[in-house]
mmCIF file of C-alpha atoms and ligand atoms in Angstrom:
data_model
loop_
_atom_site.group_PDB
_atom_site.id
_atom_site.type_symbol
_atom_site.label_atom_id
_atom_site.label_comp_id
_atom_site.label_asym_id
_atom_site.label_seq_id
_atom_site.Cartn_x
_atom_site.Cartn_y
_atom_site.Cartn_z
ATOM 1 C CA UNK G 27 116.053 95.629 108.446
ATOM 2 C CA UNK G 28 117.528 95.709 111.937
ATOM 3 C CA UNK G 29 120.415 97.998 111.153
ATOM 4 C CA UNK G 30 121.544 101.135 112.906
ATOM 5 C CA UNK G 31 122.597 101.866 116.456
ATOM 6 C CA UNK G 32 119.095 102.302 117.922
ATOM 7 C CA UNK G 33 117.823 98.987 116.625
ATOM 8 C CA UNK G 34 120.860 97.129 117.980
ATOM 9 C CA UNK G 35 120.403 98.712 121.376
ATOM 10 C CA UNK G 36 116.708 97.922 121.459
ATOM 11 C CA UNK G 37 116.985 94.270 120.520
ATOM 12 C CA UNK G 38 120.223 92.701 119.361
ATOM 13 C CA UNK G 39 118.651 89.267 118.735
ATOM 14 C CA UNK G 40 115.260 88.044 117.610
ATOM 15 C CA UNK G 41 112.681 86.383 119.872
ATOM 16 C CA UNK G 42 111.895 83.668 117.324
ATOM 17 C CA UNK G 43 113.441 81.182 114.962
ATOM 18 C CA UNK G 44 111.557 80.972 111.690
ATOM 19 C CA UNK G 45 110.334 77.427 111.192
ATOM 20 C CA UNK G 46 107.955 77.064 108.316
ATOM 21 C CA UNK G 47 106.247 73.841 109.440
ATOM 22 C CA UNK G 48 103.598 72.135 107.358
ATOM 23 C CA UNK G 49 100.826 74.211 105.872
ATOM 24 C CA UNK G 50 97.427 72.871 105.007
ATOM 25 C CA UNK G 51 95.930 73.670 101.588
ATOM 26 C CA UNK G 52 93.380 75.890 103.353
ATOM 27 C CA UNK G 53 96.146 77.872 105.098
ATOM 28 C CA UNK G 54 98.042 78.264 101.810
ATOM 29 C CA UNK G 55 94.909 79.424 100.021
ATOM 30 C CA UNK G 56 94.134 81.883 102.816
ATOM 31 C CA UNK G 57 97.650 83.361 102.671
ATOM 32 C CA UNK G 58 97.425 83.732 98.893
ATOM 33 C CA UNK G 59 93.891 85.101 98.714
ATOM 34 C CA UNK G 60 93.085 86.858 101.966
ATOM 35 C CA UNK G 61 96.231 88.866 102.831
ATOM 36 C CA UNK G 62 95.119 91.577 100.401
ATOM 37 C CA UNK G 63 91.850 91.970 102.284
ATOM 38 C CA UNK G 64 92.752 91.380 105.963
ATOM 39 C CA UNK G 65 96.541 91.695 105.954
ATOM 40 C CA UNK G 66 98.846 94.684 106.389
ATOM 41 C CA UNK G 67 102.506 95.052 105.409
ATOM 42 C CA UNK G 68 105.078 94.576 108.157
ATOM 43 C CA UNK G 69 107.220 97.428 106.889
ATOM 44 C CA UNK G 70 106.295 101.002 106.082
ATOM 45 C CA UNK G 71 105.285 104.179 107.897
ATOM 46 C CA UNK G 72 103.165 104.324 111.046
ATOM 47 C CA UNK G 73 99.683 102.912 110.513
ATOM 48 C CA UNK G 74 96.660 105.177 110.484
ATOM 49 C CA UNK G 75 94.160 102.983 112.348
ATOM 50 C CA UNK G 76 91.212 105.108 111.326
ATOM 51 C CA UNK G 77 92.072 104.480 107.668
ATOM 52 C CA UNK G 78 92.843 100.779 108.266
ATOM 53 C CA UNK G 79 89.570 99.974 110.058
ATOM 54 C CA UNK G 80 87.433 102.705 108.516
ATOM 55 C CA UNK G 81 86.358 104.043 111.897
ATOM 56 C CA UNK G 82 87.662 105.421 115.176
ATOM 57 C CA UNK G 83 87.699 102.689 117.847
ATOM 58 C CA UNK G 84 90.096 101.406 120.528
ATOM 59 C CA UNK G 85 92.839 99.206 119.037
ATOM 60 C CA UNK G 86 94.425 96.187 120.754
ATOM 61 C CA UNK G 87 97.618 94.693 119.347
ATOM 62 C CA UNK G 88 98.679 91.089 119.957
ATOM 63 C CA UNK G 89 102.209 89.874 119.287
ATOM 64 C CA UNK G 90 102.691 86.131 118.635
ATOM 65 C CA UNK G 91 99.059 85.019 118.322
ATOM 66 C CA UNK G 92 99.956 81.414 117.382
ATOM 67 C CA UNK G 93 96.916 80.013 115.545
ATOM 68 C CA UNK G 94 94.954 83.152 116.487
ATOM 69 C CA UNK G 95 91.898 81.429 117.944
ATOM 70 C CA UNK G 96 91.945 83.396 121.229
ATOM 71 C CA UNK G 97 92.429 86.701 119.376
ATOM 72 C CA UNK G 98 89.586 85.764 117.046
ATOM 73 C CA UNK G 99 87.366 85.082 120.047
ATOM 74 C CA UNK G 100 88.179 88.497 121.547
ATOM 75 C CA UNK G 101 87.406 90.242 118.244
ATOM 76 C CA UNK G 102 84.144 88.328 117.996
ATOM 77 C CA UNK G 103 83.157 89.271 121.557
ATOM 78 C CA UNK G 104 83.991 92.985 121.105
ATOM 79 C CA UNK G 105 82.675 94.225 117.747
ATOM 80 C CA UNK G 106 83.045 97.828 118.946
ATOM 81 C CA UNK G 107 86.833 97.411 119.268
ATOM 82 C CA UNK G 108 89.549 96.785 116.657
ATOM 83 C CA UNK G 109 92.324 94.175 116.847
ATOM 84 C CA UNK G 110 95.658 93.795 115.107
ATOM 85 C CA UNK G 111 97.482 90.473 115.334
ATOM 86 C CA UNK G 112 101.149 89.940 114.504
ATOM 87 C CA UNK G 113 102.732 86.516 114.005
ATOM 88 C CA UNK G 114 105.812 85.248 112.164
ATOM 89 C CA UNK G 115 104.614 81.646 111.808
ATOM 90 C CA UNK G 116 102.914 81.520 108.397
ATOM 91 C CA UNK G 117 100.657 78.489 109.016
ATOM 92 C CA UNK G 118 99.205 80.345 112.047
ATOM 93 C CA UNK G 119 98.665 83.465 109.946
ATOM 94 C CA UNK G 120 96.936 81.369 107.255
ATOM 95 C CA UNK G 121 94.726 79.745 109.893
ATOM 96 C CA UNK G 122 93.634 83.079 111.347
ATOM 97 C CA UNK G 123 92.986 84.655 107.925
ATOM 98 C CA UNK G 124 90.728 81.749 106.958
ATOM 99 C CA UNK G 125 88.778 82.050 110.224
ATOM 100 C CA UNK G 126 88.397 85.841 109.907
ATOM 101 C CA UNK G 127 86.889 85.321 106.450
ATOM 102 C CA UNK G 128 84.687 82.477 107.664
ATOM 103 C CA UNK G 129 83.250 84.608 110.489
ATOM 104 C CA UNK G 130 83.099 87.761 108.375
ATOM 105 C CA UNK G 131 84.968 89.806 110.998
ATOM 106 C CA UNK G 132 85.678 93.403 110.018
ATOM 107 C CA UNK G 133 87.514 94.395 113.208
ATOM 108 C CA UNK G 134 90.629 92.213 112.890
ATOM 109 C CA UNK G 135 93.729 92.719 110.732
ATOM 110 C CA UNK G 136 96.858 90.580 110.501
ATOM 111 C CA UNK G 137 100.568 91.248 109.974
ATOM 112 C CA UNK G 138 103.094 88.489 109.212
ATOM 113 C CA UNK G 139 106.335 90.022 110.479
ATOM 114 C CA UNK G 140 108.554 90.502 113.531
ATOM 115 C CA UNK G 141 106.231 92.096 116.101
ATOM 116 C CA UNK G 142 109.059 94.053 117.724
ATOM 117 C CA UNK G 143 109.893 95.767 114.452
ATOM 118 C CA UNK G 144 106.251 96.439 113.701
ATOM 119 C CA UNK G 145 105.790 97.978 117.141
ATOM 120 C CA UNK G 146 108.826 100.140 116.632
ATOM 121 C CA UNK G 147 108.170 101.352 113.097
ATOM 122 C CA UNK G 148 104.474 100.955 112.263
ATOM 123 C CA UNK G 149 102.751 101.815 115.534
ATOM 124 C CA UNK G 150 102.497 105.469 116.510
ATOM 125 C CA UNK G 151 103.211 106.737 119.997
ATOM 126 C CA UNK G 152 100.133 106.616 122.299
ATOM 127 C CA UNK G 153 97.986 104.931 119.651
ATOM 128 C CA UNK G 154 97.083 101.623 121.339
ATOM 129 C CA UNK G 155 94.362 100.849 123.829
ATOM 130 C CA UNK G 156 95.886 97.464 124.599
ATOM 131 C CA UNK G 157 98.876 95.260 123.898
ATOM 132 C CA UNK G 158 98.820 91.544 124.617
ATOM 133 C CA UNK G 159 101.573 88.981 124.708
ATOM 134 C CA UNK G 160 100.311 85.531 125.588
ATOM 135 C CA UNK G 161 102.745 82.678 126.184
ATOM 136 C CA UNK G 162 105.759 84.114 124.365
ATOM 137 C CA UNK G 163 108.549 81.622 123.652
ATOM 138 C CA UNK G 164 110.167 81.215 127.098
ATOM 139 C CA UNK G 165 113.736 80.566 125.921
ATOM 140 C CA UNK G 166 114.455 78.347 128.925
ATOM 141 C CA UNK G 167 118.250 78.220 128.806
ATOM 142 C CA UNK G 168 120.073 81.043 130.539
ATOM 143 C CA UNK G 169 122.291 81.717 127.526
ATOM 144 C CA UNK G 170 119.103 82.257 125.468
ATOM 145 C CA UNK G 171 117.424 84.671 127.914
ATOM 146 C CA UNK G 172 118.541 87.561 125.713
ATOM 147 C CA UNK G 173 116.100 86.236 123.087
ATOM 148 C CA UNK G 174 113.113 86.747 125.382
ATOM 149 C CA UNK G 175 110.837 89.380 123.884
ATOM 150 C CA UNK G 176 110.181 90.957 127.282
ATOM 151 C CA UNK G 177 113.186 93.176 128.019
ATOM 152 C CA UNK G 178 113.405 96.585 129.697
ATOM 153 C CA UNK G 179 113.753 98.378 126.324
ATOM 154 C CA UNK G 180 110.752 96.500 124.903
ATOM 155 C CA UNK G 181 108.621 97.458 127.910
ATOM 156 C CA UNK G 182 109.605 101.125 127.492
ATOM 157 C CA UNK G 183 108.614 100.881 123.820
ATOM 158 C CA UNK G 184 105.261 99.279 124.722
ATOM 159 C CA UNK G 185 104.620 101.992 127.328
ATOM 160 C CA UNK G 186 105.270 104.650 124.692
ATOM 161 C CA UNK G 187 102.836 103.053 122.188
ATOM 162 C CA UNK G 188 100.002 102.730 124.746
ATOM 163 C CA UNK G 189 97.605 105.594 125.358
ATOM 164 C CA UNK G 190 97.399 106.769 128.958
ATOM 165 C CA UNK G 191 95.067 104.279 130.659
ATOM 166 C CA UNK G 192 95.882 101.598 128.020
ATOM 167 C CA UNK G 193 96.566 98.043 129.159
ATOM 168 C CA UNK G 194 99.527 95.699 128.779
ATOM 169 C CA UNK G 195 98.487 92.081 129.377
ATOM 170 C CA UNK G 196 101.121 89.332 129.462
ATOM 171 C CA UNK G 197 100.822 85.665 130.361
ATOM 172 C CA UNK G 198 103.241 82.760 130.569
ATOM 173 C CA UNK G 199 103.340 79.180 131.842
ATOM 174 C CA UNK G 200 107.018 79.367 132.760
ATOM 175 C CA UNK G 201 107.613 80.613 136.321
ATOM 176 C CA UNK G 202 111.113 81.907 135.733
ATOM 177 C CA UNK G 203 109.886 83.986 132.773
ATOM 178 C CA UNK G 204 106.882 85.192 134.814
ATOM 179 C CA UNK G 205 109.240 86.501 137.505
ATOM 180 C CA UNK G 206 111.461 88.115 134.865
ATOM 181 C CA UNK G 207 108.383 89.878 133.377
ATOM 182 C CA UNK G 208 107.223 90.999 136.826
ATOM 183 C CA UNK G 209 110.586 92.425 137.874
ATOM 184 C CA UNK G 210 111.109 94.342 134.630
ATOM 185 C CA UNK G 211 107.541 95.614 134.179
ATOM 186 C CA UNK G 212 107.307 96.739 137.819
ATOM 187 C CA UNK G 213 110.512 98.734 137.213
ATOM 188 C CA UNK G 214 109.083 100.547 134.147
ATOM 189 C CA UNK G 215 107.954 103.927 135.533
ATOM 190 C CA UNK G 216 105.216 104.461 132.910
ATOM 191 C CA UNK G 217 103.442 101.204 133.852
ATOM 192 C CA UNK G 218 101.319 100.502 136.920
ATOM 193 C CA UNK G 219 100.799 96.904 138.039
ATOM 194 C CA UNK G 220 97.030 96.564 138.575
ATOM 195 C CA UNK G 221 97.574 93.775 141.124
ATOM 196 C CA UNK G 222 100.143 95.829 143.101
ATOM 197 C CA UNK G 223 103.932 95.818 142.841
ATOM 198 C CA UNK G 224 105.407 92.312 143.072
ATOM 199 C CA UNK G 225 102.082 90.582 142.448
ATOM 200 C CA UNK G 226 100.647 88.592 139.577
ATOM 201 C CA UNK G 227 97.083 89.169 138.363
ATOM 202 C CA UNK G 228 94.570 87.098 140.353
ATOM 203 C CA UNK G 229 93.044 85.572 137.211
ATOM 204 C CA UNK G 230 93.121 85.649 133.384
ATOM 205 C CA UNK G 231 91.608 89.125 133.307
ATOM 206 C CA UNK G 232 88.846 88.049 130.927
ATOM 207 C CA UNK G 233 91.077 86.715 128.159
ATOM 208 C CA UNK G 234 90.138 83.422 126.477
ATOM 209 C CA UNK G 235 92.364 80.371 127.023
ATOM 210 C CA UNK G 236 94.964 80.021 124.255
ATOM 211 C CA UNK G 237 95.995 76.872 122.387
ATOM 212 C CA UNK G 238 99.486 76.882 123.885
ATOM 213 C CA UNK G 239 98.058 77.442 127.382
ATOM 214 C CA UNK G 240 95.653 74.501 127.018
ATOM 215 C CA UNK G 241 98.535 72.202 126.081
ATOM 216 C CA UNK G 242 100.544 73.387 129.089
ATOM 217 C CA UNK G 243 97.633 72.942 131.485
ATOM 218 C CA UNK G 244 97.189 69.367 130.263
ATOM 219 C CA UNK G 245 100.841 68.781 131.188
ATOM 220 C CA UNK G 246 100.316 70.269 134.651
ATOM 221 C CA UNK G 247 101.963 73.681 134.015
ATOM 222 C CA UNK G 248 100.966 76.738 136.038
ATOM 223 C CA UNK G 249 99.810 80.008 134.420
ATOM 224 C CA UNK G 250 100.873 83.524 135.426
ATOM 225 C CA UNK G 251 99.068 86.624 134.129
ATOM 226 C CA UNK G 252 100.396 90.177 134.496
ATOM 227 C CA UNK G 253 98.247 93.222 133.769
ATOM 228 C CA UNK G 254 99.574 96.791 133.700
ATOM 229 C CA UNK G 255 98.012 100.177 133.051
ATOM 230 C CA UNK G 256 99.876 102.952 131.255
ATOM 231 C CA UNK G 257 100.093 105.914 133.634
HETATM 232 C C1 SAM W 325 104.694 79.718 122.399
HETATM 233 S S1 SAM W 325 103.848 80.390 121.038
HETATM 234 C C2 SAM W 325 102.300 80.960 121.766
HETATM 235 C C3 SAM W 325 101.252 81.231 120.736
HETATM 236 C C4 SAM W 325 99.910 81.784 121.267
HETATM 237 N N1 SAM W 325 100.075 83.088 121.881
HETATM 238 C C5 SAM W 325 99.270 80.830 122.230
HETATM 239 O O1 SAM W 325 99.293 81.105 123.433
HETATM 240 O O2 SAM W 325 98.723 79.791 121.769
HETATM 241 C C6 SAM W 325 104.719 81.914 120.752
HETATM 242 C C7 SAM W 325 104.430 82.491 119.379
HETATM 243 O O3 SAM W 325 105.051 83.770 119.257
HETATM 244 C C8 SAM W 325 105.533 83.916 117.935
HETATM 245 N N2 SAM W 325 106.571 84.958 117.979
HETATM 246 C C9 SAM W 325 107.724 84.934 118.689
HETATM 247 N N3 SAM W 325 108.413 86.078 118.529
HETATM 248 C C10 SAM W 325 107.658 86.858 117.704
HETATM 249 C C11 SAM W 325 107.842 88.150 117.159
HETATM 250 N N4 SAM W 325 108.933 88.888 117.459
HETATM 251 N N5 SAM W 325 106.906 88.639 116.328
HETATM 252 C C12 SAM W 325 105.794 87.898 116.027
HETATM 253 N N6 SAM W 325 105.569 86.662 116.515
HETATM 254 C C13 SAM W 325 106.490 86.141 117.345
HETATM 255 C C14 SAM W 325 106.005 82.538 117.557
HETATM 256 O O4 SAM W 325 106.040 82.351 116.153
HETATM 257 C C15 SAM W 325 104.948 81.649 118.234
HETATM 258 O O5 SAM W 325 103.885 81.355 117.363
#
């Protein structure tokens, strides 16, 4: 994993530090029993979404879904669309798997792996209707900025994986990261800022509030959304 010239150029360092955290018995059970039904492997050839979901429908990918409640809500609200969530934090994956089973959702699948690698290796060019990245780890310190998932090479990769007309939706509660996202995404020629160059989206663009966002709002943080369309 992560060898070879291309991979090093794309992303020399990871955007996360694996911290296992405590897992509830329910999360453990879900990981053991439900991955076979709702989970997909992080490594392997490009996914055939028609085979995965058993139908042809628009697919939205979310990287870093946390506990997955906002992704679950989107899947529940849009039964005619399919959703693929990627998260490295196993308790969050266990939580989402249990909730998918509880609600009997057939339009959501889960991968427990590095979302950048999955995007690079398992997602075909022009196969996504949407990609969402909500409240990625901000990596506040300047010397850690290289760990931020949003980089010029990542945005070019996202643009390649989106179908023409597909949407990239990002949100953060950290102003410095919001400006970083705006500068880089505005500079990606295959993406069009729906709010106009240099502007943030006027609202959440219909997405549900996330757990991380709620915590930030309670502490008085601002929220910046950015929505782009693949040209
Ligand atoms: C600050 S949390 C936000 C979680 C959620 N989106 C929310 O708003 O509640 C960022 C999440 O991204 C995950 N993450 C970071 N880098 C990732 C990567 N390369 N692939 C998959 N998940 C990643 C972390 O494990 C963490 O759960």
